[in-house]
mmCIF file of C-alpha atoms in Angstrom:
data_model
loop_
_atom_site.group_PDB
_atom_site.id
_atom_site.type_symbol
_atom_site.label_atom_id
_atom_site.label_comp_id
_atom_site.label_asym_id
_atom_site.label_seq_id
_atom_site.Cartn_x
_atom_site.Cartn_y
_atom_site.Cartn_z
ATOM 1 C CA MET U 1 148.926 41.442 109.911
ATOM 2 C CA SER U 2 145.264 42.301 110.337
ATOM 3 C CA SER U 3 143.961 45.748 109.519
ATOM 4 C CA LYS U 4 141.313 45.343 112.210
ATOM 5 C CA LYS U 5 141.769 47.142 115.513
ATOM 6 C CA LEU U 6 140.775 45.594 118.805
ATOM 7 C CA ARG U 7 139.125 48.041 121.192
ATOM 8 C CA ASN U 8 137.225 47.738 124.416
ATOM 9 C CA VAL U 9 133.663 49.011 124.638
ATOM 10 C CA CYS U 10 131.354 49.011 127.632
ATOM 11 C CA VAL U 11 128.204 47.125 126.559
ATOM 12 C CA ALA U 12 125.376 46.810 129.075
ATOM 13 C CA GLY U 13 127.780 47.677 131.870
ATOM 14 C CA LYS U 14 130.345 45.054 130.882
ATOM 15 C CA ARG U 15 133.672 45.562 129.179
ATOM 16 C CA THR U 16 133.601 43.894 125.761
ATOM 17 C CA SER U 17 136.288 43.670 123.093
ATOM 18 C CA MET U 18 135.433 44.196 119.460
ATOM 19 C CA ARG U 19 137.688 43.953 116.440
ATOM 20 C CA LEU U 20 136.695 46.272 113.583
ATOM 21 C CA GLU U 21 138.443 47.933 110.682
ATOM 22 C CA PRO U 22 139.425 51.580 111.379
ATOM 23 C CA ALA U 23 136.773 52.870 108.940
ATOM 24 C CA PHE U 24 134.059 51.100 110.938
ATOM 25 C CA TRP U 25 135.359 52.505 114.242
ATOM 26 C CA ASP U 26 135.292 55.994 112.705
ATOM 27 C CA ALA U 27 131.787 55.488 111.305
ATOM 28 C CA LEU U 28 130.511 54.071 114.592
ATOM 29 C CA ALA U 29 131.852 57.103 116.469
ATOM 30 C CA GLU U 30 130.258 59.442 113.909
ATOM 31 C CA ILE U 31 126.875 57.739 114.215
ATOM 32 C CA ALA U 32 127.038 57.831 118.010
ATOM 33 C CA GLN U 33 127.810 61.554 117.893
ATOM 34 C CA ARG U 34 124.961 62.221 115.416
ATOM 35 C CA GLU U 35 122.548 60.309 117.645
ATOM 36 C CA GLY U 36 123.734 61.953 120.873
ATOM 37 C CA LEU U 37 125.077 58.706 122.307
ATOM 38 C CA THR U 38 128.382 57.297 123.421
ATOM 39 C CA VAL U 39 129.830 54.459 121.382
ATOM 40 C CA GLY U 40 129.146 52.192 124.353
ATOM 41 C CA ALA U 41 125.496 53.231 124.569
ATOM 42 C CA LEU U 42 125.027 52.684 120.835
ATOM 43 C CA CYS U 43 126.700 49.260 121.044
ATOM 44 C CA THR U 44 124.473 48.366 123.995
ATOM 45 C CA ARG U 45 121.393 49.135 121.905
ATOM 46 C CA LEU U 46 122.768 47.121 119.012
ATOM 47 C CA ALA U 47 123.564 44.204 121.332
ATOM 48 C CA GLU U 48 119.964 44.255 122.582
ATOM 49 C CA ARG U 49 118.699 44.083 118.990
ATOM 50 C CA MET U 50 121.265 41.401 118.182
ATOM 51 C CA ASP U 51 119.850 39.163 120.899
ATOM 52 C CA ALA U 52 116.410 39.543 119.394
ATOM 53 C CA GLN U 53 117.682 38.856 115.858
ATOM 54 C CA ASP U 54 120.040 35.993 116.766
ATOM 55 C CA ALA U 55 123.053 37.575 115.051
ATOM 56 C CA ASP U 56 126.432 35.857 115.146
ATOM 57 C CA SER U 57 128.471 38.563 116.814
ATOM 58 C CA LEU U 58 128.411 42.156 117.902
ATOM 59 C CA SER U 59 131.190 43.050 115.451
ATOM 60 C CA SER U 60 129.130 41.727 112.545
ATOM 61 C CA THR U 61 126.047 43.500 113.842
ATOM 62 C CA VAL U 62 127.973 46.770 114.034
ATOM 63 C CA ARG U 63 129.248 46.423 110.466
ATOM 64 C CA VAL U 64 125.749 45.800 109.099
ATOM 65 C CA TYR U 65 124.290 48.631 111.190
ATOM 66 C CA VAL U 66 126.908 51.128 109.970
ATOM 67 C CA MET U 67 126.309 50.189 106.344
ATOM 68 C CA GLU U 68 122.534 50.367 106.650
ATOM 69 C CA TYR U 69 122.632 53.602 108.681
ATOM 70 C CA PHE U 70 124.499 55.412 105.923
ATOM 71 C CA ARG U 71 122.440 53.775 103.187
ATOM 72 C CA ALA U 72 119.301 55.077 104.880
ATOM 73 C CA ALA U 73 120.861 58.541 105.037
ATOM 74 C CA THR U 74 121.641 58.543 101.314
ATOM 75 C CA PRO U 75 119.478 61.054 99.411
ATOM 76 C CA GLY U 76 116.992 59.443 97.054
ATOM 77 C CA ARG U 77 116.584 56.247 99.031
ATOM 78 C CA GLU U 78 112.840 55.744 99.257
ATOM 79 C CA GLU U 79 112.843 52.603 101.340
ATOM 80 C CA VAL U 80 114.870 51.152 104.140
ATOM 81 C CA ARG U 81 115.351 47.436 103.628
ATOM 82 C CA TYR U 82 116.343 46.583 107.170
ATOM 83 C CA GLU U 83 114.719 47.660 110.413
ATOM 84 C CA MET U 84 118.170 47.918 111.945
ATOM 85 C CA ALA U 85 119.004 50.848 109.640
ATOM 86 C CA VAL U 86 116.757 53.204 111.573
ATOM 87 C CA ALA U 87 118.673 55.329 114.049
ATOM 88 C CA ALA U 88 118.968 53.749 117.478
ATOM 89 C CA GLU U 89 115.911 54.781 119.418
#
């Protein structure tokens, strides 16, 4: 049995299914709230960046984004290693 949960998200006006672990769904919702976005709007922005960066899948892109977002928010971090870590603009 997988610990990943399948949920539907509206990305660029289209219903898309993503399978993420519950912790990533929670973190994604928290980031969206902090940035004043819906989860769908945040995923749409990530999907647009994914196209430009030739990433394998939206789920993978979301996992990396969540990790880098919170790394960038960690006190004492003087540099952000990945452009994707910057809050969705």
